[in-house]
Amino acid sequence: MKQKQAHKPYRSLVALNKTGSTTRVLNLAMVARTYGTTPEHSAQPFFRSLLLNRGIVLKHRLRADDAPLLSGRAGTATKVIIPFDPKNLGAGGASFLVGEKGWLDLVEELSDSDENFARDRSLLECLDGLPSFDPFLLREHLRRAGFRPADCYFAISANDRERMRRFVEVEIGKLIDLAYQGQRISDGSSGKLVEILLASDTDDRLEPLRLTLRLEGEAYREGIFSWKGFLYYKWVLADLMVTLKQVVVELGQLEISDSVNAEIRTFVAKSRARLQRTIQRRVRDVGLTLQTYDEAFARLTGAGDAVAFREFLLASPAMFLELGERVGMISHIASFWRYRFPPGTPLRAGADDILDLLQDFETGLAQPTLYLAA
């Protein structure tokens, strides 16, 4: 494994120790420190390997020096960091990329049995297939793949869960009326159905919904999962918009604090302007993709056109993955920028830090345009 020492403040393991999990970082070391003494943490671990289960998993933007490790792969990879001392992340750690040559040998070395090795390998491959680590979708994706780590591993606050539940309840109220036509669901509340929908896609109480959508078996499960993903991303984007608008403005105000030549100043100015335009374009791209959902859903609830929404659900898994990549990146930009520059602090940093930050943002946003339904 490659040795990783803590270095630049916002790149270091110490910084990860402060921020915890994000859309791009799954900080199991922090979870272990916070919940390590609880029964659920030991009864339902994320990884079976003790070392992996106190590590840090992150979505890593591949750079030129990564090319020999993952031949022919571009974009994002999944990196695993094993801290030398989970209580002192400043000591650095060792790392590997999922899929690099010899990575399975490393995972096997970290495992204490063939069964645990097979399980942790499958889980790492499952994580590698996700566009980001949005906690709600991470939990759903793992559950569908047969992995059920304890709730403490998913950093969704009780407040966020309640806010999302209220958002979804408003969003699908018309569908509930259409599917259930006045039937009582347990206590008769639409909120109860939303809780059932968010918790499961196989509950018998969802049968009227399945019949309304005219889907069967795996197509129904895949469609419901992707639908929940669209609802989640729609909620996330609405929640992000105020911060994103502030970030776009503040990008234009970012200043270099040390002495540099005119060439670097010109490059930073152009990069800031490009990022401002690209963030706005990506938000519009996400909005257009979400609009395909809105239009199909409106045809279902307004005109009773179940076929249009069924076709959307059948096509949604591919759209969902690309949407996740886009929303995950702009969410990362918003949260990381606000961490790096809290409200009221000077928008100034050293040239090296600024260049690294701008490059990371530009690389993440430089992806193909989203799939749009015809």
mmCIF file of C-alpha atoms in Angstrom:
data_model
loop_
_atom_site.group_PDB
_atom_site.id
_atom_site.type_symbol
_atom_site.label_atom_id
_atom_site.label_comp_id
_atom_site.label_asym_id
_atom_site.label_seq_id
_atom_site.Cartn_x
_atom_site.Cartn_y
_atom_site.Cartn_z
ATOM 1 C CA MET A 1 0.000 0.000 0.000
ATOM 2 C CA LYS A 2 1.131 3.533 -0.671
ATOM 3 C CA GLN A 3 2.094 5.583 2.372
ATOM 4 C CA LYS A 4 0.052 8.746 2.850
ATOM 5 C CA GLN A 5 1.245 11.487 5.159
ATOM 6 C CA ALA A 6 -0.957 14.391 6.202
ATOM 7 C CA HIS A 7 0.074 17.532 4.331
ATOM 8 C CA LYS A 8 -1.992 20.427 2.989
ATOM 9 C CA PRO A 9 -4.591 21.487 5.573
ATOM 10 C CA TYR A 10 -7.648 20.846 3.456
ATOM 11 C CA ARG A 11 -6.272 17.668 1.918
ATOM 12 C CA SER A 12 -5.007 16.040 5.105
ATOM 13 C CA LEU A 13 -6.456 13.227 7.130
ATOM 14 C CA VAL A 14 -6.711 15.738 9.968
ATOM 15 C CA ALA A 15 -9.135 17.770 7.846
ATOM 16 C CA LEU A 16 -11.167 14.615 7.213
ATOM 17 C CA ASN A 17 -11.215 14.070 10.950
ATOM 18 C CA LYS A 18 -12.956 17.435 11.322
ATOM 19 C CA THR A 19 -15.447 17.097 8.482
ATOM 20 C CA GLY A 20 -16.508 13.472 8.877
ATOM 21 C CA SER A 21 -18.390 11.797 6.039
ATOM 22 C CA THR A 22 -19.430 13.752 2.936
ATOM 23 C CA THR A 23 -20.782 12.883 -0.498
ATOM 24 C CA ARG A 24 -17.233 11.859 -1.457
ATOM 25 C CA VAL A 25 -15.871 10.603 1.861
ATOM 26 C CA LEU A 26 -17.008 7.718 4.054
ATOM 27 C CA ASN A 27 -15.197 8.345 7.339
ATOM 28 C CA LEU A 28 -15.389 5.045 9.208
ATOM 29 C CA ALA A 29 -12.600 6.192 11.543
ATOM 30 C CA MET A 30 -14.853 8.928 12.906
ATOM 31 C CA VAL A 31 -17.791 6.517 13.191
ATOM 32 C CA ALA A 32 -15.574 4.150 15.201
ATOM 33 C CA ARG A 33 -14.535 6.936 17.562
ATOM 34 C CA THR A 34 -18.109 8.146 18.003
ATOM 35 C CA TYR A 35 -20.022 4.855 18.129
ATOM 36 C CA GLY A 36 -17.308 2.241 18.710
ATOM 37 C CA THR A 37 -18.588 1.328 22.173
ATOM 38 C CA THR A 38 -22.230 0.891 21.106
ATOM 39 C CA PRO A 39 -23.728 -2.595 20.627
ATOM 40 C CA GLU A 40 -24.924 -1.850 17.058
ATOM 41 C CA HIS A 41 -21.425 -0.854 15.903
ATOM 42 C CA SER A 42 -19.978 -4.234 16.876
ATOM 43 C CA ALA A 43 -23.078 -6.278 15.955
ATOM 44 C CA GLN A 44 -23.499 -4.782 12.445
ATOM 45 C CA PRO A 45 -20.066 -3.558 11.303
ATOM 46 C CA PHE A 46 -19.572 -1.932 7.929
ATOM 47 C CA PHE A 47 -16.527 -4.082 7.109
ATOM 48 C CA ARG A 48 -15.672 -7.335 8.858
ATOM 49 C CA SER A 49 -11.976 -6.430 8.846
ATOM 50 C CA LEU A 50 -11.221 -4.361 11.962
ATOM 51 C CA LEU A 51 -8.647 -2.278 10.071
ATOM 52 C CA LEU A 52 -10.972 -1.572 7.143
ATOM 53 C CA ASN A 53 -13.757 -0.753 9.574
ATOM 54 C CA ARG A 54 -11.734 2.101 11.070
ATOM 55 C CA GLY A 55 -10.484 3.353 7.705
ATOM 56 C CA ILE A 56 -11.564 6.098 5.313
ATOM 57 C CA VAL A 57 -13.111 5.372 1.919
ATOM 58 C CA LEU A 58 -13.302 8.186 -0.607
ATOM 59 C CA LYS A 59 -14.107 8.926 -4.219
ATOM 60 C CA HIS A 60 -10.743 9.856 -5.715
ATOM 61 C CA ARG A 61 -10.278 11.885 -8.884
ATOM 62 C CA LEU A 62 -7.705 9.993 -10.942
ATOM 63 C CA ARG A 63 -4.588 11.959 -11.793
ATOM 64 C CA ALA A 64 -1.654 11.338 -14.116
ATOM 65 C CA ASP A 65 0.370 9.452 -11.496
ATOM 66 C CA ASP A 66 -2.559 7.058 -10.943
ATOM 67 C CA ALA A 67 -2.513 5.831 -14.557
ATOM 68 C CA PRO A 68 -0.136 2.883 -13.951
ATOM 69 C CA LEU A 69 -2.346 1.668 -11.081
ATOM 70 C CA LEU A 70 -5.648 1.544 -12.977
ATOM 71 C CA SER A 71 -4.809 0.938 -16.609
ATOM 72 C CA GLY A 72 -7.283 2.474 -19.014
ATOM 73 C CA ARG A 73 -9.555 3.911 -16.339
ATOM 74 C CA ALA A 74 -10.393 7.606 -16.099
ATOM 75 C CA GLY A 75 -12.574 9.810 -13.939
ATOM 76 C CA THR A 76 -13.222 8.587 -10.403
ATOM 77 C CA ALA A 77 -11.908 5.615 -8.455
ATOM 78 C CA THR A 78 -12.531 4.386 -4.916
ATOM 79 C CA LYS A 79 -9.613 4.880 -2.543
ATOM 80 C CA VAL A 80 -9.260 3.202 0.848
ATOM 81 C CA ILE A 81 -7.026 4.800 3.492
ATOM 82 C CA ILE A 82 -6.008 2.866 6.605
ATOM 83 C CA PRO A 83 -4.824 5.376 9.257
ATOM 84 C CA PHE A 84 -1.687 4.391 11.160
ATOM 85 C CA ASP A 85 -3.392 5.677 14.305
ATOM 86 C CA PRO A 86 -7.190 6.170 14.143
ATOM 87 C CA LYS A 87 -6.981 8.489 17.172
ATOM 88 C CA ASN A 88 -4.287 10.634 15.522
ATOM 89 C CA LEU A 89 -4.965 11.019 11.811
ATOM 90 C CA GLY A 90 -2.100 13.505 11.592
ATOM 91 C CA ALA A 91 0.201 10.472 11.618
ATOM 92 C CA GLY A 92 -0.973 9.632 8.092
ATOM 93 C CA GLY A 93 -1.900 6.246 6.708
ATOM 94 C CA ALA A 94 -1.536 3.631 3.966
ATOM 95 C CA SER A 95 -3.829 3.535 0.933
ATOM 96 C CA PHE A 96 -4.918 1.510 -2.090
ATOM 97 C CA LEU A 97 -7.374 1.919 -4.955
ATOM 98 C CA VAL A 98 -10.151 -0.608 -5.542
ATOM 99 C CA GLY A 99 -9.255 -2.343 -8.803
ATOM 100 C CA GLU A 100 -5.550 -1.562 -8.836
ATOM 101 C CA LYS A 101 -3.083 -4.398 -9.372
ATOM 102 C CA GLY A 102 -2.748 -6.449 -6.194
ATOM 103 C CA TRP A 103 -5.607 -4.815 -4.306
ATOM 104 C CA LEU A 104 -7.282 -8.136 -3.566
ATOM 105 C CA ASP A 105 -4.095 -9.443 -1.955
ATOM 106 C CA LEU A 106 -4.112 -6.392 0.319
ATOM 107 C CA VAL A 107 -7.751 -6.915 1.320
ATOM 108 C CA GLU A 108 -7.032 -10.587 1.995
ATOM 109 C CA GLU A 109 -4.135 -9.599 4.273
ATOM 110 C CA LEU A 110 -6.517 -7.369 6.227
ATOM 111 C CA SER A 111 -9.058 -10.192 6.654
ATOM 112 C CA ASP A 112 -9.078 -12.901 9.308
ATOM 113 C CA SER A 113 -11.035 -15.518 7.339
ATOM 114 C CA ASP A 114 -11.988 -16.467 3.779
ATOM 115 C CA GLU A 115 -15.619 -15.671 4.515
ATOM 116 C CA ASN A 116 -14.848 -12.161 5.771
ATOM 117 C CA PHE A 117 -12.482 -11.552 2.849
ATOM 118 C CA ALA A 118 -15.196 -12.484 0.343
ATOM 119 C CA ARG A 119 -17.734 -10.311 2.114
ATOM 120 C CA ASP A 120 -15.443 -7.228 2.350
ATOM 121 C CA ARG A 121 -14.296 -7.651 -1.237
ATOM 122 C CA SER A 122 -17.908 -7.668 -2.454
ATOM 123 C CA LEU A 123 -18.700 -4.615 -0.353
ATOM 124 C CA LEU A 124 -15.737 -2.669 -1.737
ATOM 125 C CA GLU A 125 -16.772 -3.551 -5.296
ATOM 126 C CA CYS A 126 -20.295 -2.428 -4.438
ATOM 127 C CA LEU A 127 -18.964 0.922 -3.176
ATOM 128 C CA ASP A 128 -16.849 1.280 -6.313
ATOM 129 C CA GLY A 129 -20.007 1.086 -8.421
ATOM 130 C CA LEU A 130 -21.611 4.077 -6.675
ATOM 131 C CA PRO A 131 -21.186 7.615 -8.046
ATOM 132 C CA SER A 132 -21.009 9.133 -4.549
ATOM 133 C CA PHE A 133 -21.556 8.384 -0.881
ATOM 134 C CA ASP A 134 -24.768 10.330 -0.324
ATOM 135 C CA PRO A 135 -25.814 8.640 2.937
ATOM 136 C CA PHE A 136 -29.452 7.950 2.019
ATOM 137 C CA LEU A 137 -28.560 6.396 -1.323
ATOM 138 C CA LEU A 138 -25.547 4.582 0.109
ATOM 139 C CA ARG A 139 -27.780 2.892 2.666
ATOM 140 C CA GLU A 140 -30.346 1.990 0.011
ATOM 141 C CA HIS A 141 -27.739 0.678 -2.454
ATOM 142 C CA LEU A 142 -26.070 -1.512 0.179
ATOM 143 C CA ARG A 143 -29.389 -2.810 1.485
ATOM 144 C CA ARG A 144 -30.417 -3.887 -2.006
ATOM 145 C CA ALA A 145 -27.070 -5.677 -2.390
ATOM 146 C CA GLY A 146 -27.643 -7.582 0.857
ATOM 147 C CA PHE A 147 -25.425 -5.475 3.147
ATOM 148 C CA ARG A 148 -27.015 -4.045 6.284
ATOM 149 C CA PRO A 149 -24.486 -2.098 8.356
ATOM 150 C CA ALA A 150 -25.783 -0.352 11.479
ATOM 151 C CA ASP A 151 -27.539 2.984 11.095
ATOM 152 C CA CYS A 152 -24.637 4.772 12.788
ATOM 153 C CA TYR A 153 -22.627 4.411 9.558
ATOM 154 C CA PHE A 154 -25.030 6.619 7.599
ATOM 155 C CA ALA A 155 -24.640 10.254 8.539
ATOM 156 C CA ILE A 156 -28.236 11.314 8.027
ATOM 157 C CA SER A 157 -29.277 13.426 10.975
ATOM 158 C CA ALA A 158 -32.730 12.928 12.430
ATOM 159 C CA ASN A 159 -33.505 16.488 11.316
ATOM 160 C CA ASP A 160 -32.493 15.762 7.701
ATOM 161 C CA ARG A 161 -34.509 12.547 7.644
ATOM 162 C CA GLU A 162 -37.580 14.396 8.842
ATOM 163 C CA ARG A 163 -37.075 17.227 6.333
ATOM 164 C CA MET A 164 -36.743 14.735 3.502
ATOM 165 C CA ARG A 165 -39.805 12.824 4.690
ATOM 166 C CA ARG A 166 -41.862 16.024 4.613
ATOM 167 C CA PHE A 167 -40.509 16.896 1.158
ATOM 168 C CA VAL A 168 -41.369 13.443 -0.235
ATOM 169 C CA GLU A 169 -44.805 13.475 1.397
ATOM 170 C CA VAL A 170 -45.693 16.701 -0.409
ATOM 171 C CA GLU A 171 -44.109 15.451 -3.634
ATOM 172 C CA ILE A 172 -46.067 12.200 -3.906
ATOM 173 C CA GLY A 173 -49.316 13.199 -2.208
ATOM 174 C CA LYS A 174 -51.226 13.100 -5.515
ATOM 175 C CA LEU A 175 -49.857 9.660 -6.338
ATOM 176 C CA ILE A 176 -50.981 8.348 -2.967
ATOM 177 C CA ASP A 177 -54.499 9.592 -3.677
ATOM 178 C CA LEU A 178 -54.421 8.004 -7.132
ATOM 179 C CA ALA A 179 -53.008 4.637 -6.028
ATOM 180 C CA TYR A 180 -54.997 4.176 -2.844
ATOM 181 C CA GLN A 181 -58.219 5.979 -3.799
ATOM 182 C CA GLY A 182 -59.170 6.731 -0.227
ATOM 183 C CA GLN A 183 -58.012 3.403 1.253
ATOM 184 C CA ARG A 184 -56.544 3.575 4.718
ATOM 185 C CA ILE A 185 -52.851 2.752 5.087
ATOM 186 C CA SER A 186 -52.248 1.611 8.649
ATOM 187 C CA ASP A 187 -53.118 4.800 10.534
ATOM 188 C CA GLY A 188 -54.521 6.315 7.338
ATOM 189 C CA SER A 189 -51.840 8.965 6.883
ATOM 190 C CA SER A 190 -49.874 9.676 3.720
ATOM 191 C CA GLY A 191 -46.886 10.253 6.008
ATOM 192 C CA LYS A 192 -47.058 6.592 7.047
ATOM 193 C CA LEU A 193 -46.895 5.473 3.424
ATOM 194 C CA VAL A 194 -43.897 7.732 2.802
ATOM 195 C CA GLU A 195 -42.101 6.119 5.748
ATOM 196 C CA ILE A 196 -42.887 2.674 4.350
ATOM 197 C CA LEU A 197 -41.716 3.690 0.862
ATOM 198 C CA LEU A 198 -38.438 5.156 2.118
ATOM 199 C CA ALA A 199 -37.761 2.118 4.297
ATOM 200 C CA SER A 200 -38.701 -0.642 1.846
ATOM 201 C CA ASP A 201 -39.732 -1.424 -1.690
ATOM 202 C CA THR A 202 -41.246 -4.851 -1.006
ATOM 203 C CA ASP A 203 -43.783 -4.118 1.753
ATOM 204 C CA ASP A 204 -47.218 -5.606 1.004
ATOM 205 C CA ARG A 205 -48.779 -2.279 1.877
ATOM 206 C CA LEU A 206 -47.172 -0.849 -1.285
ATOM 207 C CA GLU A 207 -49.080 -3.262 -3.549
ATOM 208 C CA PRO A 208 -51.602 -0.611 -4.748
ATOM 209 C CA LEU A 209 -48.635 1.533 -5.732
ATOM 210 C CA ARG A 210 -47.041 -1.319 -7.710
ATOM 211 C CA LEU A 211 -50.323 -1.976 -9.507
ATOM 212 C CA THR A 212 -50.678 1.702 -10.368
ATOM 213 C CA LEU A 213 -47.157 1.773 -11.818
ATOM 214 C CA ARG A 214 -47.742 -1.512 -13.731
ATOM 215 C CA LEU A 215 -44.348 -2.951 -12.868
ATOM 216 C CA GLU A 216 -43.300 -6.459 -11.834
ATOM 217 C CA GLY A 217 -40.419 -8.111 -10.000
ATOM 218 C CA GLU A 218 -36.938 -6.692 -10.525
ATOM 219 C CA ALA A 219 -38.163 -3.917 -12.814
ATOM 220 C CA TYR A 220 -40.379 -2.694 -9.971
ATOM 221 C CA ARG A 221 -37.581 -2.842 -7.395
ATOM 222 C CA GLU A 222 -35.097 -1.096 -9.714
ATOM 223 C CA GLY A 223 -37.655 1.515 -10.661
ATOM 224 C CA ILE A 224 -38.644 2.275 -7.068
ATOM 225 C CA PHE A 225 -35.001 2.550 -6.016
ATOM 226 C CA SER A 226 -34.208 4.975 -8.836
ATOM 227 C CA TRP A 227 -37.395 6.916 -8.125
ATOM 228 C CA LYS A 228 -36.303 7.343 -4.509
ATOM 229 C CA GLY A 229 -32.936 8.479 -5.862
ATOM 230 C CA PHE A 230 -34.599 11.145 -8.008
ATOM 231 C CA LEU A 231 -36.665 12.311 -5.031
ATOM 232 C CA TYR A 232 -33.535 12.441 -2.877
ATOM 233 C CA TYR A 233 -31.526 14.400 -5.442
ATOM 234 C CA LYS A 234 -34.411 16.783 -6.015
ATOM 235 C CA TRP A 235 -34.485 17.464 -2.274
ATOM 236 C CA VAL A 236 -30.688 17.821 -2.092
ATOM 237 C CA LEU A 237 -30.582 20.257 -5.016
ATOM 238 C CA ALA A 238 -33.354 22.421 -3.549
ATOM 239 C CA ASP A 239 -31.468 22.431 -0.251
ATOM 240 C CA LEU A 240 -28.167 23.330 -1.963
ATOM 241 C CA MET A 241 -29.312 26.193 -4.149
ATOM 242 C CA VAL A 242 -28.779 29.014 -1.639
ATOM 243 C CA THR A 243 -25.250 27.819 -0.834
ATOM 244 C CA LEU A 244 -24.377 27.241 -4.496
ATOM 245 C CA LYS A 245 -25.406 30.774 -5.432
ATOM 246 C CA GLN A 246 -23.176 32.108 -2.664
ATOM 247 C CA VAL A 247 -20.277 29.895 -3.793
ATOM 248 C CA VAL A 248 -20.536 31.165 -7.384
ATOM 249 C CA VAL A 249 -20.341 34.761 -6.147
ATOM 250 C CA GLU A 250 -17.494 34.052 -3.704
ATOM 251 C CA LEU A 251 -15.453 32.227 -6.348
ATOM 252 C CA GLY A 252 -15.169 35.514 -8.190
ATOM 253 C CA GLN A 253 -13.843 37.166 -5.014
ATOM 254 C CA LEU A 254 -11.159 34.554 -4.196
ATOM 255 C CA GLU A 255 -7.715 36.157 -3.841
ATOM 256 C CA ILE A 256 -4.153 34.828 -3.756
ATOM 257 C CA SER A 257 -2.475 35.745 -0.467
ATOM 258 C CA ASP A 258 1.184 35.295 -1.495
ATOM 259 C CA SER A 259 3.379 36.803 -4.211
ATOM 260 C CA VAL A 260 3.035 35.145 -7.617
ATOM 261 C CA ASN A 261 3.703 36.147 -11.187
ATOM 262 C CA ALA A 262 1.152 37.620 -13.575
ATOM 263 C CA GLU A 263 0.777 34.310 -15.431
ATOM 264 C CA ILE A 264 -0.524 32.500 -12.341
ATOM 265 C CA ARG A 265 -2.860 35.372 -11.465
ATOM 266 C CA THR A 266 -4.271 35.299 -14.991
ATOM 267 C CA PHE A 267 -4.724 31.514 -14.843
ATOM 268 C CA VAL A 268 -6.555 31.728 -11.502
ATOM 269 C CA ALA A 269 -8.827 34.488 -12.797
ATOM 270 C CA LYS A 270 -9.756 32.455 -15.887
ATOM 271 C CA SER A 271 -10.250 29.277 -13.841
ATOM 272 C CA ARG A 272 -12.554 31.078 -11.406
ATOM 273 C CA ALA A 273 -14.645 32.410 -14.304
ATOM 274 C CA ARG A 274 -14.810 28.966 -15.944
ATOM 275 C CA LEU A 275 -15.941 27.399 -12.686
ATOM 276 C CA GLN A 276 -18.639 29.999 -12.185
ATOM 277 C CA ARG A 277 -20.046 29.265 -15.641
ATOM 278 C CA THR A 278 -19.654 25.484 -15.338
ATOM 279 C CA ILE A 279 -21.357 25.241 -11.936
ATOM 280 C CA GLN A 280 -24.319 27.169 -13.311
ATOM 281 C CA ARG A 281 -24.436 24.891 -16.398
ATOM 282 C CA ARG A 282 -24.273 21.743 -14.274
ATOM 283 C CA VAL A 283 -27.113 22.973 -12.085
ATOM 284 C CA ARG A 284 -29.153 23.583 -15.242
ATOM 285 C CA ASP A 285 -28.218 20.092 -16.527
ATOM 286 C CA VAL A 286 -29.406 18.517 -13.283
ATOM 287 C CA GLY A 287 -32.573 20.609 -13.464
ATOM 288 C CA LEU A 288 -33.293 19.374 -16.993
ATOM 289 C CA THR A 289 -32.842 15.756 -15.925
ATOM 290 C CA LEU A 290 -35.131 16.257 -12.950
ATOM 291 C CA GLN A 291 -37.597 17.899 -15.310
ATOM 292 C CA THR A 292 -37.982 14.605 -17.194
ATOM 293 C CA TYR A 293 -39.131 13.088 -13.902
ATOM 294 C CA ASP A 294 -41.458 16.008 -13.161
ATOM 295 C CA GLU A 295 -43.096 15.773 -16.583
ATOM 296 C CA ALA A 296 -43.600 12.005 -16.393
ATOM 297 C CA PHE A 297 -44.926 12.260 -12.847
ATOM 298 C CA ALA A 298 -47.311 15.068 -13.831
ATOM 299 C CA ARG A 299 -48.714 12.929 -16.652
ATOM 300 C CA LEU A 300 -49.286 10.108 -14.175
ATOM 301 C CA THR A 301 -50.956 12.163 -11.451
ATOM 302 C CA GLY A 302 -52.664 14.710 -13.696
ATOM 303 C CA ALA A 303 -53.841 12.597 -16.603
ATOM 304 C CA GLY A 304 -53.616 9.104 -15.133
ATOM 305 C CA ASP A 305 -50.972 8.170 -17.723
ATOM 306 C CA ALA A 306 -49.232 5.309 -15.929
ATOM 307 C CA VAL A 307 -47.457 4.209 -19.126
ATOM 308 C CA ALA A 308 -45.366 7.388 -19.352
ATOM 309 C CA PHE A 309 -44.211 7.112 -15.749
ATOM 310 C CA ARG A 310 -43.605 3.377 -16.121
ATOM 311 C CA GLU A 311 -41.343 4.073 -19.120
ATOM 312 C CA PHE A 312 -39.529 6.721 -17.120
ATOM 313 C CA LEU A 313 -38.929 4.277 -14.254
ATOM 314 C CA LEU A 314 -37.628 1.607 -16.637
ATOM 315 C CA ALA A 315 -35.161 4.116 -18.130
ATOM 316 C CA SER A 316 -34.272 5.761 -14.818
ATOM 317 C CA PRO A 317 -31.459 3.499 -13.512
ATOM 318 C CA ALA A 318 -28.999 4.763 -16.164
ATOM 319 C CA MET A 319 -30.131 8.360 -15.658
ATOM 320 C CA PHE A 320 -29.897 7.927 -11.894
ATOM 321 C CA LEU A 321 -26.191 7.027 -11.941
ATOM 322 C CA GLU A 322 -25.251 10.054 -14.047
ATOM 323 C CA LEU A 323 -27.480 12.290 -11.956
ATOM 324 C CA GLY A 324 -25.771 10.992 -8.820
ATOM 325 C CA GLU A 325 -22.342 11.858 -10.223
ATOM 326 C CA ARG A 326 -23.443 15.405 -11.048
ATOM 327 C CA VAL A 327 -25.284 16.161 -7.824
ATOM 328 C CA GLY A 328 -22.528 14.520 -5.793
ATOM 329 C CA MET A 329 -19.931 16.814 -7.344
ATOM 330 C CA ILE A 330 -21.815 20.086 -6.939
ATOM 331 C CA SER A 331 -22.719 19.033 -3.408
ATOM 332 C CA HIS A 332 -19.028 18.393 -2.742
ATOM 333 C CA ILE A 333 -18.137 21.831 -4.114
ATOM 334 C CA ALA A 334 -20.742 23.547 -1.942
ATOM 335 C CA SER A 335 -19.849 21.686 1.274
ATOM 336 C CA PHE A 336 -16.089 21.783 0.762
ATOM 337 C CA TRP A 337 -16.065 25.478 -0.152
ATOM 338 C CA ARG A 338 -18.100 26.332 2.935
ATOM 339 C CA TYR A 339 -15.738 24.224 5.065
ATOM 340 C CA ARG A 340 -12.684 25.917 3.526
ATOM 341 C CA PHE A 341 -14.201 29.413 3.667
ATOM 342 C CA PRO A 342 -16.796 29.669 6.461
ATOM 343 C CA PRO A 343 -19.130 32.687 6.313
ATOM 344 C CA GLY A 344 -17.367 35.872 7.355
ATOM 345 C CA THR A 345 -13.811 34.617 6.773
ATOM 346 C CA PRO A 346 -11.488 36.262 4.202
ATOM 347 C CA LEU A 347 -11.644 34.734 0.743
ATOM 348 C CA ARG A 348 -7.852 34.436 0.559
ATOM 349 C CA ALA A 349 -5.414 31.515 0.382
ATOM 350 C CA GLY A 350 -1.956 30.620 -0.862
ATOM 351 C CA ALA A 351 -1.466 30.090 -4.583
ATOM 352 C CA ASP A 352 -0.724 26.360 -4.248
ATOM 353 C CA ASP A 353 -3.891 25.759 -2.241
ATOM 354 C CA ILE A 354 -6.009 27.774 -4.669
ATOM 355 C CA LEU A 355 -4.588 26.042 -7.737
ATOM 356 C CA ASP A 356 -5.169 22.612 -6.180
ATOM 357 C CA LEU A 357 -8.724 23.508 -5.142
ATOM 358 C CA LEU A 358 -9.650 24.965 -8.556
ATOM 359 C CA GLN A 359 -8.133 21.987 -10.375
ATOM 360 C CA ASP A 360 -10.104 19.558 -8.218
ATOM 361 C CA PHE A 361 -13.364 21.401 -8.878
ATOM 362 C CA GLU A 362 -12.740 21.730 -12.617
ATOM 363 C CA THR A 363 -11.749 18.077 -12.991
ATOM 364 C CA GLY A 364 -14.859 16.952 -11.158
ATOM 365 C CA LEU A 365 -17.152 19.070 -13.301
ATOM 366 C CA ALA A 366 -15.525 18.126 -16.614
ATOM 367 C CA GLN A 367 -17.783 15.137 -17.284
ATOM 368 C CA PRO A 368 -20.009 14.269 -20.274
ATOM 369 C CA THR A 369 -23.405 15.962 -20.410
ATOM 370 C CA LEU A 370 -26.239 14.162 -18.664
ATOM 371 C CA TYR A 371 -28.474 11.697 -20.404
ATOM 372 C CA LEU A 372 -31.773 13.413 -21.215
ATOM 373 C CA ALA A 373 -34.929 11.546 -22.080
ATOM 374 C CA ALA A 374 -36.262 12.272 -25.526
#
